[in-house]
Amino acid sequence: MVFKSNKSSEISIRLEEIEHIHYNYLLGFIPNGIKISTKDANYVFSPDNQDFWRNTLETNLKLKN
């Protein structure tokens, strides 16, 4: 699955690599970030794009199931 943001570069994460998705991840003092953990890395996305990330994640996870 490929994530795109108008504020960052493109990130590609294979669904089978995802171990945990943490909504409402605390970014400094600002809640509602999203953290995606894989075996090798953690990806943290800022809340200004939260709806985009959440919709993208839910859509792709539904497609997998």
Coordinates of N, CA and C in Angstrom, one line a residue:
M1 N 0.9 -1.2 0.0 CA 0.0 0.0 0.0 C 0.9 1.2 0.0
V2 N 0.5 2.2 -0.7 CA 1.3 3.4 -0.8 C 0.6 4.6 -0.2
F3 N 1.3 5.3 0.7 CA 0.7 6.5 1.4 C 1.3 7.7 0.7
K4 N 0.4 8.7 0.4 CA 0.9 9.9 -0.2 C 0.4 11.1 0.7
S5 N 1.3 12.1 0.9 CA 0.9 13.3 1.6 C 1.4 14.5 0.8
N6 N 0.6 15.6 1.0 CA 1.1 16.8 0.3 C 2.3 17.4 1.1
K7 N 2.6 16.9 2.2 CA 3.7 17.5 3.0 C 4.9 16.6 3.2
S8 N 4.8 15.4 2.6 CA 6.0 14.5 2.8 C 6.1 13.6 1.5
S9 N 7.2 12.9 1.5 CA 7.4 12.0 0.3 C 6.5 10.8 0.4
E10 N 6.5 10.0 -0.7 CA 5.6 8.8 -0.7 C 6.3 7.7 0.1
I11 N 5.4 7.0 0.8 CA 5.9 5.9 1.6 C 5.1 4.6 1.2
S12 N 5.8 3.6 1.0 CA 5.2 2.3 0.6 C 5.4 1.3 1.7
I13 N 4.3 0.7 2.2 CA 4.4 -0.3 3.3 C 3.6 -1.5 2.8
R14 N 4.2 -2.7 2.8 CA 3.4 -3.9 2.5 C 2.5 -4.3 3.6
L15 N 1.3 -4.6 3.3 CA 0.3 -5.0 4.4 C 0.8 -6.1 5.3
E16 N 1.5 -7.1 4.7 CA 2.0 -8.2 5.5 C 3.1 -7.8 6.5
E17 N 3.7 -6.6 6.3 CA 4.7 -6.1 7.2 C 4.2 -5.4 8.4
I18 N 2.9 -5.0 8.4 CA 2.4 -4.2 9.5 C 2.1 -5.1 10.7
E19 N 2.6 -4.7 11.8 CA 2.4 -5.4 13.0 C 1.4 -4.8 13.9
H20 N 1.3 -3.4 13.9 CA 0.4 -2.7 14.8 C 0.1 -1.3 14.2
I21 N -1.1 -0.9 14.3 CA -1.5 0.4 13.9 C -2.1 1.1 15.1
H22 N -1.5 2.2 15.5 CA -1.9 2.9 16.7 C -2.5 4.3 16.3
Y23 N -3.9 4.3 16.5 CA -4.6 5.6 16.3 C -4.4 6.5 17.5
N24 N -4.6 7.8 17.4 CA -4.5 8.7 18.5 C -3.1 8.7 19.2
Y25 N -2.1 8.5 18.4 CA -0.7 8.4 18.8 C -0.3 9.8 19.2
L26 N 0.3 10.0 20.4 CA 0.7 11.3 20.8 C 1.9 11.9 20.1
L27 N 1.8 13.0 19.4 CA 2.9 13.6 18.7 C 3.3 14.8 19.5
G28 N 4.3 14.8 20.4 CA 4.6 15.9 21.2 C 3.4 16.1 22.1
F29 N 2.7 17.2 22.1 CA 1.6 17.5 22.9 C 0.3 17.5 22.0
I30 N 0.4 17.0 20.8 CA -0.7 17.0 19.9 C -1.2 15.6 19.7
P31 N -2.4 15.2 20.1 CA -2.9 13.8 19.9 C -3.4 13.6 18.5
N32 N -3.9 12.5 18.3 CA -4.5 12.1 17.0 C -3.6 11.8 15.9
G33 N -2.3 11.6 16.1 CA -1.4 11.1 15.1 C -1.7 9.6 14.9
I34 N -1.0 9.1 13.9 CA -1.1 7.6 13.6 C 0.2 7.1 13.5
K35 N 0.5 6.0 14.2 CA 1.8 5.3 14.1 C 1.5 3.9 13.6
I36 N 2.3 3.6 12.5 CA 2.3 2.2 12.0 C 3.6 1.6 12.3
S37 N 3.5 0.4 12.9 CA 4.8 -0.3 13.3 C 4.9 -1.5 12.4
T38 N 6.2 -1.7 11.9 CA 6.6 -2.9 11.2 C 7.7 -3.5 12.0
K39 N 8.2 -4.6 11.6 CA 9.3 -5.2 12.3 C 10.6 -4.3 12.3
D40 N 10.7 -3.6 11.2 CA 12.0 -2.8 11.0 C 11.9 -1.3 11.3
A41 N 10.6 -0.8 11.4 CA 10.5 0.6 11.5 C 9.2 1.0 12.0
N42 N 9.1 2.3 12.5 CA 7.8 2.9 12.9 C 7.6 4.1 12.1
Y43 N 6.4 4.3 11.5 CA 6.0 5.4 10.7 C 5.0 6.2 11.5
V44 N 5.3 7.5 11.7 CA 4.4 8.3 12.5 C 3.9 9.4 11.6
F45 N 2.6 9.6 11.5 CA 2.0 10.6 10.6 C 1.3 11.6 11.4
S46 N 1.4 12.8 11.0 CA 0.9 14.0 11.8 C -0.6 14.1 11.6
P47 N -1.3 14.7 12.6 CA -2.7 14.8 12.6 C -3.3 15.7 11.6
D48 N -2.5 16.6 10.9 CA -3.1 17.4 9.9 C -3.6 16.6 8.7
N49 N -3.1 15.4 8.5 CA -3.5 14.5 7.5 C -4.3 13.3 8.0
Q50 N -4.8 13.4 9.2 CA -5.3 12.2 9.9 C -6.4 11.5 9.1
D51 N -7.4 12.3 8.7 CA -8.5 11.7 7.9 C -8.0 11.0 6.7
F52 N -7.1 11.6 6.0 CA -6.5 10.9 4.8 C -5.9 9.6 5.2
W53 N -5.0 9.6 6.2 CA -4.3 8.4 6.6 C -5.3 7.3 7.0
R54 N -6.3 7.7 7.9 CA -7.3 6.8 8.4 C -8.1 6.2 7.3
N55 N -8.6 7.0 6.4 CA -9.4 6.5 5.3 C -8.5 5.5 4.4
T56 N -7.3 5.9 4.1 CA -6.4 5.0 3.3 C -6.2 3.7 4.0
L57 N -5.9 3.8 5.3 CA -5.6 2.5 6.0 C -6.9 1.6 6.0
E58 N -8.0 2.2 6.4 CA -9.2 1.4 6.5 C -9.6 0.8 5.1
T59 N -9.5 1.6 4.1 CA -9.8 1.1 2.8 C -8.9 -0.1 2.4
N60 N -7.6 0.0 2.6 CA -6.7 -1.0 2.2 C -6.8 -2.2 3.1
L61 N -7.1 -2.0 4.4 CA -7.2 -3.2 5.3 C -8.5 -4.0 5.0
K62 N -9.5 -3.3 4.6 CA -10.8 -4.0 4.2 C -10.5 -4.8 2.9
L63 N -9.7 -4.2 2.0 CA -9.5 -5.0 0.8 C -8.7 -6.2 1.1
K64 N -7.8 -6.2 2.1 CA -7.0 -7.4 2.4 C -7.9 -8.5 3.0
N65 N -8.9 -8.0 3.9 CA -9.8 -9.0 4.5 C -10.9 -9.3 3.6

